[in-house]
């Protein structure tokens, strides 16, 4: 998978980005593998995780068909480091045009963060492949924004409950980022969630 539009497609196809937050590279891999085995195909490892780059490198090597991204990518140096470690997509809670440019320069899809209609538009103008709406507002917010920006690929993230993912997707979000609540979800429920998304 080389082109960033293919990466974006793969990320949104399932409708869920599983965000793995742990205290070390080893525990990140340990937490990621059951999610991948359950059928989740897109994983985000925030750079705030100690050992995130190492975990990204290992997951890319061991799971070549998965789509592995880096989260909390706030600046260009972090973007380049993440791509060099193998990150195929970059996510941030904010908009930094230099992150988009660096990601695109090296073939990664980039999902900057936005919290308002103006910020969504700024992210799209800056070349965002999709826009992380953070923290996740409400499904009605997504509906309202899509009424005026029907082409905006929105990815609500932050406080999304796994069981609510279908509601966000019905509202028109292209995917949801799900982190802490996913970590608390039994793996059989994760499988059901994948079927429902
Ligand atoms: O970047 C987003 C958050 O870390 C994910 O939030 P969450 O843990 O509430 O799903």
Coordinates of C-alpha atoms and ligand atoms in Angstrom, one line a residue:
X1 CA 0.0 0.0 0.0
X2 CA 1.9 3.0 -1.2
X3 CA -0.4 5.8 -2.0
X4 CA -1.8 8.0 0.7
X5 CA -5.3 7.9 -0.7
X6 CA -5.2 4.1 -0.4
X7 CA -4.0 4.4 3.2
X8 CA -6.9 6.8 3.9
X9 CA -9.4 4.4 2.3
X10 CA -8.1 1.5 4.3
X11 CA -8.3 3.6 7.5
X12 CA -11.9 4.6 6.8
X13 CA -13.1 1.3 5.3
X14 CA -13.6 -0.3 8.7
X15 CA -14.8 2.9 10.4
X16 CA -12.6 2.5 13.5
X17 CA -9.1 3.7 14.3
X18 CA -8.0 1.8 17.4
X19 CA -5.9 4.0 19.5
X20 CA -3.4 2.1 21.7
X21 CA -2.1 4.0 24.7
X22 CA 0.3 2.1 26.8
X23 CA 3.5 2.8 28.9
X24 CA 6.1 1.0 26.7
X25 CA 6.7 -0.4 23.3
X26 CA 6.4 -4.0 24.6
X27 CA 3.0 -3.3 26.2
X28 CA 1.8 -1.4 23.1
X29 CA 2.6 -4.5 20.9
X30 CA 1.0 -6.7 23.5
X31 CA -2.2 -4.6 23.5
X32 CA -2.2 -4.2 19.7
X33 CA -1.9 -7.8 18.7
X34 CA -5.3 -9.0 20.1
X35 CA -7.0 -6.1 18.4
X36 CA -5.4 -7.0 15.1
X37 CA -6.2 -10.6 15.6
X38 CA -9.8 -9.6 16.3
X39 CA -9.9 -8.0 12.9
X40 CA -9.2 -4.3 13.5
X41 CA -7.0 -3.2 10.7
X42 CA -6.1 0.4 11.6
X43 CA -4.1 1.2 14.7
X44 CA -2.8 4.5 16.0
X45 CA 0.0 4.7 18.5
X46 CA 0.3 8.2 20.0
X47 CA 3.8 9.5 20.2
X48 CA 3.0 10.4 23.9
X49 CA 3.4 6.6 24.5
X50 CA 7.0 5.9 25.7
X51 CA 8.5 3.7 23.0
X52 CA 5.8 4.6 20.4
X53 CA 8.3 4.7 17.5
X54 CA 9.7 1.3 18.4
X55 CA 6.2 -0.2 18.7
X56 CA 5.3 1.2 15.3
X57 CA 8.4 -0.3 13.8
X58 CA 7.7 -3.7 15.2
X59 CA 4.0 -3.7 14.3
X60 CA 4.8 -2.7 10.7
X61 CA 7.3 -5.5 10.5
X62 CA 5.2 -8.2 12.1
X63 CA 1.8 -7.2 10.6
X64 CA 2.4 -6.0 7.1
X65 CA -1.2 -6.0 6.1
X66 CA -2.3 -3.7 9.0
X67 CA -2.4 0.0 8.7
X68 CA -0.3 1.6 11.5
X69 CA -0.3 5.2 12.3
X70 CA 1.2 7.6 14.8
X71 CA -0.9 10.0 16.9
X72 CA -0.3 13.2 18.8
X73 CA 2.1 14.3 16.0
X74 CA 2.5 18.0 16.8
X75 CA 5.5 19.1 14.7
X76 CA 7.4 18.4 11.6
X77 CA 10.3 16.6 13.4
X78 CA 7.8 14.2 15.0
X79 CA 6.1 13.6 11.7
X80 CA 9.4 12.7 9.9
X81 CA 10.4 10.4 12.8
X82 CA 7.1 8.7 12.8
X83 CA 7.1 8.1 9.0
X84 CA 10.7 6.8 9.2
X85 CA 9.6 4.4 11.9
X86 CA 6.9 3.1 9.4
X87 CA 3.8 5.2 10.3
X88 CA 1.4 5.2 7.3
X89 CA -0.8 7.9 8.7
X90 CA -0.3 10.7 11.1
X91 CA -3.0 12.0 13.5
X92 CA -2.9 15.2 15.6
X93 CA -5.3 16.9 18.0
X94 CA -4.5 20.2 16.2
X95 CA -3.7 21.7 12.8
X96 CA 0.0 22.2 12.0
X97 CA 0.5 22.7 8.2
X98 CA 4.1 21.5 8.5
X99 CA 2.9 18.1 9.8
X100 CA 0.7 17.7 6.8
X101 CA 3.4 18.8 4.4
X102 CA 6.0 16.4 6.0
X103 CA 3.5 13.5 6.0
X104 CA 2.6 14.1 2.4
X105 CA 6.2 14.6 1.4
X106 CA 6.9 11.0 2.6
X107 CA 3.6 9.4 1.4
X108 CA 1.7 9.3 4.7
X109 CA -1.9 10.2 5.1
X110 CA -2.5 13.0 7.6
X111 CA -5.5 13.6 9.9
X112 CA -5.1 16.9 11.7
X113 CA -7.4 17.9 14.5
X114 CA -10.2 20.4 14.5
X115 CA -12.8 21.5 17.0
X116 CA -15.0 23.9 14.9
X117 CA -16.4 24.4 11.4
X118 CA -13.7 27.0 10.7
X119 CA -11.0 24.6 11.8
X120 CA -12.4 21.8 9.7
X121 CA -12.3 24.1 6.7
X122 CA -8.7 25.2 7.5
X123 CA -7.6 21.6 7.8
X124 CA -9.2 20.7 4.4
X125 CA -7.6 23.8 2.8
X126 CA -4.2 22.7 4.2
X127 CA -4.6 19.3 2.5
X128 CA -5.9 17.0 5.3
X129 CA -6.8 13.5 4.1
X130 CA -9.4 13.4 6.9
X131 CA -10.1 15.5 9.9
X132 CA -10.0 14.3 13.5
X133 CA -12.8 16.1 15.3
X134 CA -11.5 16.4 18.8
X135 CA -12.8 16.0 21.4
X136 CA -15.7 14.1 19.7
X137 CA -18.8 16.4 19.9
X138 CA -22.1 14.7 19.2
X139 CA -23.5 12.8 16.2
X140 CA -25.8 15.7 15.6
X141 CA -22.8 18.1 15.4
X142 CA -21.5 15.8 12.6
X143 CA -24.8 16.0 10.8
X144 CA -25.0 19.7 11.1
X145 CA -21.5 20.2 9.9
X146 CA -22.0 17.8 7.0
X147 CA -25.1 19.8 6.0
X148 CA -22.8 22.7 5.1
X149 CA -19.6 20.7 4.3
X150 CA -20.9 17.5 2.8
X151 CA -17.5 16.5 1.5
X152 CA -15.7 16.7 4.9
X153 CA -14.2 13.4 6.0
X154 CA -14.7 13.7 9.7
X155 CA -13.2 11.3 12.3
X156 CA -14.7 12.0 15.8
X157 CA -12.2 11.0 18.4
X158 CA -11.9 11.5 22.2
X159 CA -14.6 10.0 24.4
X160 CA -16.1 7.8 21.8
X161 CA -17.7 4.6 23.2
X162 CA -17.2 1.5 21.1
X163 CA -20.9 0.8 21.2
X164 CA -21.7 4.2 19.8
X165 CA -19.5 3.9 16.7
X166 CA -22.5 2.9 14.5
X167 CA -24.3 6.1 15.6
X168 CA -21.4 8.3 14.6
X169 CA -21.1 6.5 11.2
X170 CA -24.8 6.8 10.6
X171 CA -24.4 10.6 11.3
X172 CA -21.9 10.6 8.4
X173 CA -18.5 10.4 10.1
X174 CA -16.1 8.4 7.9
X175 CA -14.5 6.7 11.0
X176 CA -14.1 7.1 14.7
X177 CA -11.0 7.0 16.8
X178 CA -11.5 4.9 19.9
X179 CA -8.9 4.6 22.6
X180 CA -9.4 4.1 26.3
X181 CA -12.9 2.7 26.1
X182 CA -11.7 0.1 23.6
X183 CA -9.0 -1.0 25.9
X184 CA -11.7 -1.8 28.5
X185 CA -13.8 -3.7 26.0
X186 CA -13.8 -7.5 26.0
X187 CA -12.3 -8.9 22.8
X188 CA -15.6 -10.6 21.8
X189 CA -17.4 -7.3 22.0
X190 CA -14.6 -5.8 19.8
X191 CA -15.4 -8.4 17.2
X192 CA -19.1 -7.6 17.4
X193 CA -18.2 -3.9 17.0
X194 CA -16.2 -4.6 13.9
X195 CA -19.2 -6.5 12.4
X196 CA -21.5 -3.5 13.3
X197 CA -19.2 -0.7 12.0
Ligands
LIG1 O1 -6.4 11.2 20.8 C1 -7.5 10.8 21.3 C2 -7.7 10.2 22.5 O2 -6.5 9.8 23.1 C3 -8.6 9.1 22.4 O3 -9.6 9.4 23.4 P1 -10.3 8.2 24.1 O4 -9.2 7.5 24.9 O5 -11.3 9.0 24.9 O6 -10.9 7.3 23.1

